[in-house]
Amino acid sequence: MRVLVTGGAGFIGSYLCEALLNQGNEVICIDNLITGSLKNIEPLFKKEGFCFIKQDVTNYIHIPGELDFVLHFASPASPKDYLDYPIQTLKVGALGTHKTLGVAKEKGAAYILASTSEVYGDPLVHPQREDYWGNVNPIGPRGVYDEAKRFAEALTMAYHRYHGVNIKIARIFNTYGPRMRPTDGRAIPTFIIQSLKGEPLTVFGDGSQTRSFCYISDMIEGILKLMKSNINEPVNLGNPDEMTILNLAKKIIELTKSKSEITFQPSSIDDPKTRKPDISLAKSYLGWEPKVSLEEGLKKTINWFREELKLEELNE
Ligand code: UDP
């Protein structure tokens, strides 16, 4: 296949490019590098069939030749990133989705939208099934991401219904692993860096809010299976193993054998109190469920961050 991946230099996007190339596909990766990084795709330049275009996908996209699949994964995706880039987040979810759907329609390509558990907002239903409509504050600081992705889903469904584009929508829950940016502000990289440096772990609120964390290799497998499926509606992808953020902080201190303490800081606005995917749909239609336990995934991620910190020290 000849595949276009937007956000291909980002965390999930770069693993997708790698996996698709390893399966023998040709991959065109587009990224404007505001939160993505060339470092993530550096090894891919040596592989046959890889090409990189530095572009903002909210502008017209021209890809010569045929395309079989468009994967729209471009967007700031951590709460800190979308607070730093609120307008870009809205634009890439809205205009970027429009442009990429336009490419898919023009080329007769199938399409997959990277959506998010944030479409459920601060959920009043637990765990979250795909038929739950969500509880989102449109004008809160998180609204820029949540509403952009909700609009993106609506537009994607409209292109399916009115233009017959073969679309898939992945509602991606918290995902972690090597290649996350140490400064992206998310709980896992932040806590790991703080533990490795012996600094206090900054738990927001009382830490009783929950999340369910999925290791990157499981997520990539789920996305690839969704690509091959014939489901034209949203599918939750995530690990249902739910835990409190306070317990996550304690687990990371234990696994890094750190002497760090925990400090409690004010909660962020509209921070969802609970989050856990119901993955029955993915299990039955895709035959997919996560395999990597939190402990195993955290150990791999910690080792990777340890090496990153060593490199950083050498460069200082
Ligand atoms: N969090 C925290 N301390 C941090 C970073 C995050 O307590 O330094 C909390 C945050 O308030 C949220 C949870 O960890 O309740 C997950 O946050 P993250 O930014 O990883 O992703 P989210 O699920 O909110 O998109």
Short mmCIF file of C-alpha atoms and ligand atoms in Angstrom, two decimals:
data_model
loop_
_atom_site.label_atom_id
_atom_site.label_comp_id
_atom_site.label_asym_id
_atom_site.label_seq_id
_atom_site.Cartn_x
_atom_site.Cartn_y
_atom_site.Cartn_z
CA MET A 1 0.00 0.00 0.00
CA ARG A 2 0.95 3.65 -0.37
CA VAL A 3 0.06 5.38 2.87
CA LEU A 4 -0.04 8.97 4.10
CA VAL A 5 0.54 9.51 7.84
CA THR A 6 -0.02 13.00 9.22
CA GLY A 7 1.66 13.66 12.54
CA GLY A 8 4.08 10.93 11.48
CA ALA A 9 6.95 12.43 13.49
CA GLY A 10 4.92 12.37 16.70
CA PHE A 11 4.81 9.74 19.42
CA ILE A 12 2.13 7.40 18.02
CA GLY A 13 2.64 8.56 14.42
CA SER A 14 6.32 7.58 14.31
CA TYR A 15 5.59 4.04 15.54
CA LEU A 16 2.87 3.76 12.92
CA CYS A 17 5.22 4.86 10.13
CA GLU A 18 7.77 2.30 11.33
CA ALA A 19 5.24 -0.55 11.52
CA LEU A 20 3.76 0.26 8.10
CA LEU A 21 7.22 0.42 6.49
CA ASN A 22 8.19 -2.90 8.11
CA GLN A 23 5.10 -4.45 6.51
CA GLY A 24 6.46 -3.39 3.10
CA ASN A 25 4.27 -0.34 2.54
CA GLU A 26 5.35 3.00 1.11
CA VAL A 27 4.92 5.73 3.73
CA ILE A 28 4.59 9.47 3.18
CA CYS A 29 4.96 11.19 6.53
CA ILE A 30 3.77 14.77 7.03
CA ASP A 31 4.47 16.78 10.18
CA ASN A 32 4.96 20.46 10.95
CA LEU A 33 7.16 19.45 13.91
CA ILE A 34 5.51 21.72 16.51
CA THR A 35 5.21 18.80 18.91
CA GLY A 36 6.65 16.02 16.73
CA SER A 37 10.38 15.56 16.27
CA LEU A 38 12.72 14.45 13.49
CA LYS A 39 14.55 12.38 16.10
CA ASN A 40 11.53 10.05 16.22
CA ILE A 41 11.80 9.26 12.50
CA GLU A 42 15.58 9.54 12.02
CA PRO A 43 16.06 5.74 11.53
CA LEU A 44 13.22 5.63 8.98
CA PHE A 45 15.09 7.75 6.42
CA LYS A 46 17.36 4.74 5.81
CA LYS A 47 14.41 2.50 4.96
CA GLU A 48 13.11 2.02 1.46
CA GLY A 49 9.78 3.70 0.68
CA PHE A 50 9.89 6.46 3.30
CA CYS A 51 9.44 10.11 2.52
CA PHE A 52 8.99 13.10 4.81
CA ILE A 53 7.22 16.38 4.06
CA LYS A 54 7.40 19.22 6.57
CA GLN A 55 3.97 20.78 6.30
CA ASP A 56 1.09 22.11 8.33
CA VAL A 57 -1.86 19.94 7.26
CA THR A 58 -4.34 22.74 7.82
CA ASN A 59 -3.12 24.03 4.42
CA TYR A 60 -3.86 22.38 1.08
CA ILE A 61 -2.11 19.01 0.79
CA HIS A 62 -0.79 17.89 -2.58
CA ILE A 63 0.37 14.28 -2.89
CA PRO A 64 1.23 13.19 -6.42
CA GLY A 65 0.25 9.63 -7.40
CA GLU A 66 -2.05 7.10 -5.86
CA LEU A 67 -2.80 6.58 -2.18
CA ASP A 68 -4.45 3.61 -0.49
CA PHE A 69 -4.74 4.92 3.05
CA VAL A 70 -4.70 8.23 4.91
CA LEU A 71 -3.97 8.18 8.66
CA HIS A 72 -4.70 11.53 10.30
CA PHE A 73 -2.64 11.55 13.49
CA ALA A 74 -1.47 15.17 13.51
CA SER A 75 -2.39 17.17 16.63
CA PRO A 76 -0.91 18.44 19.85
CA ALA A 77 -2.19 15.73 22.19
CA SER A 78 -1.07 16.32 25.77
CA PRO A 79 -3.05 18.75 27.94
CA LYS A 80 0.06 20.95 28.28
CA ASP A 81 0.57 20.96 24.50
CA TYR A 82 -2.97 21.89 23.65
CA LEU A 83 -2.92 24.64 26.24
CA ASP A 84 0.32 25.94 24.67
CA TYR A 85 -1.12 25.65 21.13
CA PRO A 86 -4.89 26.15 21.49
CA ILE A 87 -5.54 27.63 18.05
CA GLN A 88 -3.30 25.12 16.24
CA THR A 89 -5.11 22.31 18.09
CA LEU A 90 -8.51 23.57 16.94
CA LYS A 91 -7.24 24.10 13.41
CA VAL A 92 -5.62 20.70 12.96
CA GLY A 93 -8.69 18.91 14.34
CA ALA A 94 -11.05 20.91 12.15
CA LEU A 95 -9.23 22.20 9.03
CA GLY A 96 -6.60 19.43 9.08
CA THR A 97 -9.30 16.77 9.21
CA HIS A 98 -11.10 18.49 6.32
CA LYS A 99 -7.93 18.61 4.19
CA THR A 100 -6.96 15.00 4.90
CA LEU A 101 -10.50 13.73 4.24
CA GLY A 102 -10.37 15.69 0.98
CA VAL A 103 -7.19 13.83 0.03
CA ALA A 104 -8.79 10.46 0.89
CA LYS A 105 -11.89 11.28 -1.19
CA GLU A 106 -9.83 12.47 -4.17
CA LYS A 107 -7.58 9.40 -4.12
CA GLY A 108 -10.27 6.86 -3.26
CA ALA A 109 -8.21 6.00 -0.18
CA ALA A 110 -9.44 4.58 3.12
CA TYR A 111 -9.12 6.91 6.11
CA ILE A 112 -8.45 6.59 9.80
CA LEU A 113 -8.97 9.44 12.25
CA ALA A 114 -6.99 9.50 15.49
CA SER A 115 -9.74 10.51 17.89
CA THR A 116 -9.55 10.42 21.65
CA SER A 117 -11.14 9.45 24.94
CA GLU A 118 -11.38 13.24 25.46
CA VAL A 119 -14.56 13.16 23.36
CA TYR A 120 -16.15 11.73 26.54
CA GLY A 121 -14.94 14.76 28.55
CA ASP A 122 -15.36 14.30 32.32
CA PRO A 123 -17.51 11.19 31.87
CA LEU A 124 -20.71 10.54 33.77
CA VAL A 125 -20.79 6.95 32.53
CA HIS A 126 -18.16 4.44 33.62
CA PRO A 127 -16.47 2.67 31.90
CA GLN A 128 -16.92 4.55 28.63
CA ARG A 129 -18.60 2.76 25.74
CA GLU A 130 -18.63 4.13 22.22
CA ASP A 131 -22.35 4.94 22.43
CA TYR A 132 -21.81 7.39 25.32
CA TRP A 133 -22.08 11.00 24.04
CA GLY A 134 -19.81 12.54 26.64
CA ASN A 135 -19.70 15.44 29.06
CA VAL A 136 -17.51 18.17 27.58
CA ASN A 137 -17.12 21.82 28.58
CA PRO A 138 -16.84 23.51 25.17
CA ILE A 139 -15.31 26.74 26.52
CA GLY A 140 -12.92 25.31 29.11
CA PRO A 141 -9.17 25.11 28.45
CA ARG A 142 -9.46 21.45 27.37
CA GLY A 143 -12.34 22.33 25.03
CA VAL A 144 -9.89 23.21 22.24
CA TYR A 145 -8.88 19.57 21.95
CA ASP A 146 -12.14 17.90 22.92
CA GLU A 147 -14.32 19.95 20.60
CA ALA A 148 -11.82 19.81 17.72
CA LYS A 149 -11.86 16.01 17.94
CA ARG A 150 -15.66 15.90 18.28
CA PHE A 151 -15.93 18.08 15.16
CA ALA A 152 -13.34 15.84 13.45
CA GLU A 153 -15.47 12.78 14.20
CA ALA A 154 -18.61 14.51 12.87
CA LEU A 155 -16.79 15.54 9.67
CA THR A 156 -15.34 12.06 9.22
CA MET A 157 -18.80 10.47 9.56
CA ALA A 158 -20.19 13.05 7.09
CA TYR A 159 -17.53 12.14 4.50
CA HIS A 160 -18.46 8.51 4.99
CA ARG A 161 -22.21 9.09 4.69
CA TYR A 162 -22.20 11.68 1.90
CA HIS A 163 -19.06 10.85 -0.06
CA GLY A 164 -18.79 7.14 0.70
CA VAL A 165 -15.24 7.43 2.06
CA ASN A 166 -14.21 4.22 3.83
CA ILE A 167 -13.47 5.72 7.25
CA LYS A 168 -12.40 4.39 10.63
CA ILE A 169 -12.30 6.30 13.91
CA ALA A 170 -9.92 5.25 16.70
CA ARG A 171 -10.85 6.67 20.12
CA ILE A 172 -7.43 6.47 21.66
CA PHE A 173 -7.15 6.34 25.47
CA ASN A 174 -4.01 7.28 27.44
CA THR A 175 -1.02 5.70 25.72
CA TYR A 176 2.59 5.68 26.90
CA GLY A 177 6.03 4.35 26.07
CA PRO A 178 9.48 5.31 24.80
CA ARG A 179 9.64 8.47 22.60
CA MET A 180 7.20 10.50 24.70
CA ARG A 181 8.63 13.96 25.21
CA PRO A 182 10.01 14.37 28.76
CA THR A 183 8.44 17.83 28.84
CA ASP A 184 5.02 17.03 27.38
CA GLY A 185 3.50 17.42 30.84
CA ARG A 186 1.74 14.07 30.91
CA ALA A 187 1.66 12.06 34.11
CA ILE A 188 3.90 9.13 33.05
CA PRO A 189 6.89 10.98 31.51
CA THR A 190 6.68 13.69 34.19
CA PHE A 191 6.66 11.21 37.08
CA ILE A 192 9.45 9.11 35.55
CA ILE A 193 11.74 12.11 35.02
CA GLN A 194 10.97 13.43 38.50
CA SER A 195 11.70 10.01 40.05
CA LEU A 196 14.93 9.54 38.13
CA LYS A 197 16.13 13.01 39.13
CA GLY A 198 15.07 12.54 42.77
CA GLU A 199 12.64 15.46 42.54
CA PRO A 200 9.17 15.46 44.13
CA LEU A 201 6.39 13.93 42.01
CA THR A 202 3.73 16.55 41.25
CA VAL A 203 0.34 14.92 41.77
CA PHE A 204 -2.51 17.25 40.77
CA GLY A 205 -5.49 17.40 43.15
CA ASP A 206 -5.64 14.58 45.69
CA GLY A 207 -4.57 12.01 43.09
CA SER A 208 -7.85 10.09 43.34
CA GLN A 209 -8.64 10.74 39.66
CA THR A 210 -8.18 7.61 37.53
CA ARG A 211 -6.72 6.77 34.15
CA SER A 212 -6.14 3.52 32.26
CA PHE A 213 -2.77 3.36 30.51
CA CYS A 214 -2.04 1.45 27.32
CA TYR A 215 1.49 0.54 26.21
CA ILE A 216 2.46 1.82 22.76
CA SER A 217 3.02 -1.60 21.10
CA ASP A 218 -0.51 -2.68 22.04
CA MET A 219 -1.94 0.58 20.71
CA ILE A 220 -0.12 0.22 17.38
CA GLU A 221 -1.41 -3.33 17.00
CA GLY A 222 -4.96 -2.10 17.69
CA ILE A 223 -4.68 0.70 15.12
CA LEU A 224 -3.30 -1.65 12.45
CA LYS A 225 -6.14 -4.10 13.10
CA LEU A 226 -8.69 -1.28 12.89
CA MET A 227 -7.17 -0.19 9.55
CA LYS A 228 -7.82 -3.66 8.12
CA SER A 229 -11.35 -3.91 9.55
CA ASN A 230 -14.59 -2.89 7.89
CA ILE A 231 -15.96 -0.98 10.89
CA ASN A 232 -17.12 2.50 9.88
CA GLU A 233 -17.84 3.86 13.35
CA PRO A 234 -15.76 4.87 16.40
CA VAL A 235 -13.88 2.14 18.27
CA ASN A 236 -12.29 2.56 21.70
CA LEU A 237 -8.63 1.55 21.84
CA GLY A 238 -7.01 1.50 25.26
CA ASN A 239 -6.14 -0.64 28.23
CA PRO A 240 -9.00 -1.08 30.73
CA ASP A 241 -6.56 -1.56 33.62
CA GLU A 242 -7.64 1.50 35.66
CA MET A 243 -5.68 3.11 38.49
CA THR A 244 -5.55 6.32 40.50
CA ILE A 245 -2.90 8.88 39.65
CA LEU A 246 -1.61 8.70 43.23
CA ASN A 247 -1.05 4.94 42.85
CA LEU A 248 0.62 5.53 39.50
CA ALA A 249 3.06 7.96 41.18
CA LYS A 250 3.77 5.40 43.93
CA LYS A 251 4.32 2.63 41.36
CA ILE A 252 6.83 4.75 39.44
CA ILE A 253 8.74 5.60 42.64
CA GLU A 254 8.87 1.88 43.45
CA LEU A 255 10.00 0.78 39.97
CA THR A 256 12.71 3.45 39.72
CA LYS A 257 13.79 2.74 43.34
CA SER A 258 13.66 6.50 43.82
CA LYS A 259 13.83 8.45 47.06
CA SER A 260 11.46 11.07 45.64
CA GLU A 261 8.46 12.21 47.64
CA ILE A 262 5.01 13.15 46.42
CA THR A 263 3.73 16.74 46.46
CA PHE A 264 0.11 17.64 45.87
CA GLN A 265 -0.59 20.56 43.54
CA PRO A 266 -3.87 22.26 42.54
CA SER A 267 -5.96 20.21 40.09
CA SER A 268 -6.10 21.35 36.51
CA ILE A 269 -9.40 22.77 35.22
CA ASP A 270 -11.95 20.20 33.99
CA ASP A 271 -9.54 17.32 34.67
CA PRO A 272 -11.64 14.16 34.10
CA LYS A 273 -12.18 12.35 37.41
CA THR A 274 -12.34 8.89 35.91
CA ARG A 275 -11.42 7.25 32.62
CA LYS A 276 -11.57 3.63 31.56
CA PRO A 277 -12.37 2.26 28.11
CA ASP A 278 -14.98 -0.41 27.52
CA ILE A 279 -13.17 -2.35 24.78
CA SER A 280 -15.87 -4.96 24.04
CA LEU A 281 -16.23 -3.64 20.49
CA ALA A 282 -12.49 -3.86 19.73
CA LYS A 283 -12.36 -7.32 21.32
CA SER A 284 -15.24 -8.74 19.31
CA TYR A 285 -14.70 -6.99 15.96
CA LEU A 286 -10.91 -6.75 15.86
CA GLY A 287 -9.95 -9.66 18.10
CA TRP A 288 -7.72 -7.17 19.90
CA GLU A 289 -6.92 -6.55 23.50
CA PRO A 290 -3.81 -5.17 25.20
CA LYS A 291 -1.16 -7.67 26.27
CA VAL A 292 1.46 -5.57 28.04
CA SER A 293 0.92 -5.07 31.78
CA LEU A 294 1.46 -1.65 33.33
CA GLU A 295 4.49 -2.90 35.25
CA GLU A 296 6.13 -4.35 32.13
CA GLY A 297 5.38 -1.26 30.05
CA LEU A 298 6.56 1.12 32.75
CA LYS A 299 9.86 -0.79 33.12
CA LYS A 300 10.56 -0.45 29.39
CA THR A 301 9.62 3.23 29.44
CA ILE A 302 11.73 3.92 32.53
CA ASN A 303 14.78 2.26 30.92
CA TRP A 304 14.33 4.39 27.83
CA PHE A 305 14.07 7.63 29.85
CA ARG A 306 17.12 6.60 31.86
CA GLU A 307 19.15 6.38 28.64
CA GLU A 308 17.72 9.71 27.42
CA LEU A 309 18.81 11.40 30.64
CA LYS A 310 22.32 9.93 30.31
CA LEU A 311 22.57 11.31 26.75
CA GLU A 312 21.34 14.69 27.98
CA GLU A 313 24.02 14.73 30.71
CA LEU A 314 26.74 13.83 28.17
CA ASN A 315 25.64 16.73 25.96
CA GLU A 316 25.72 19.24 28.80
N1 UDP B 1 -1.18 14.62 36.40
C1 UDP B 1 -0.61 14.84 37.63
N2 UDP B 1 0.66 15.38 37.65
C2 UDP B 1 1.36 15.69 36.54
C3 UDP B 1 0.77 15.43 35.28
C4 UDP B 1 -0.52 14.91 35.25
O1 UDP B 1 -1.19 14.58 38.69
O2 UDP B 1 2.50 16.18 36.66
C5 UDP B 1 -2.55 14.06 36.37
C6 UDP B 1 -3.54 14.90 35.59
O3 UDP B 1 -4.11 15.89 36.41
C7 UDP B 1 -4.55 13.84 35.14
C8 UDP B 1 -3.70 12.59 34.99
O4 UDP B 1 -2.50 12.82 35.71
O5 UDP B 1 -5.51 13.64 36.15
C9 UDP B 1 -3.37 12.25 33.57
O6 UDP B 1 -2.86 13.39 32.97
P1 UDP B 1 -2.14 13.40 31.55
O7 UDP B 1 -1.63 14.78 31.32
O8 UDP B 1 -1.14 12.30 31.50
O9 UDP B 1 -3.26 13.03 30.49
P2 UDP B 1 -4.85 13.25 30.39
O10 UDP B 1 -5.40 11.92 30.69
O11 UDP B 1 -5.31 14.27 31.39
O12 UDP B 1 -5.05 13.68 29.00
#
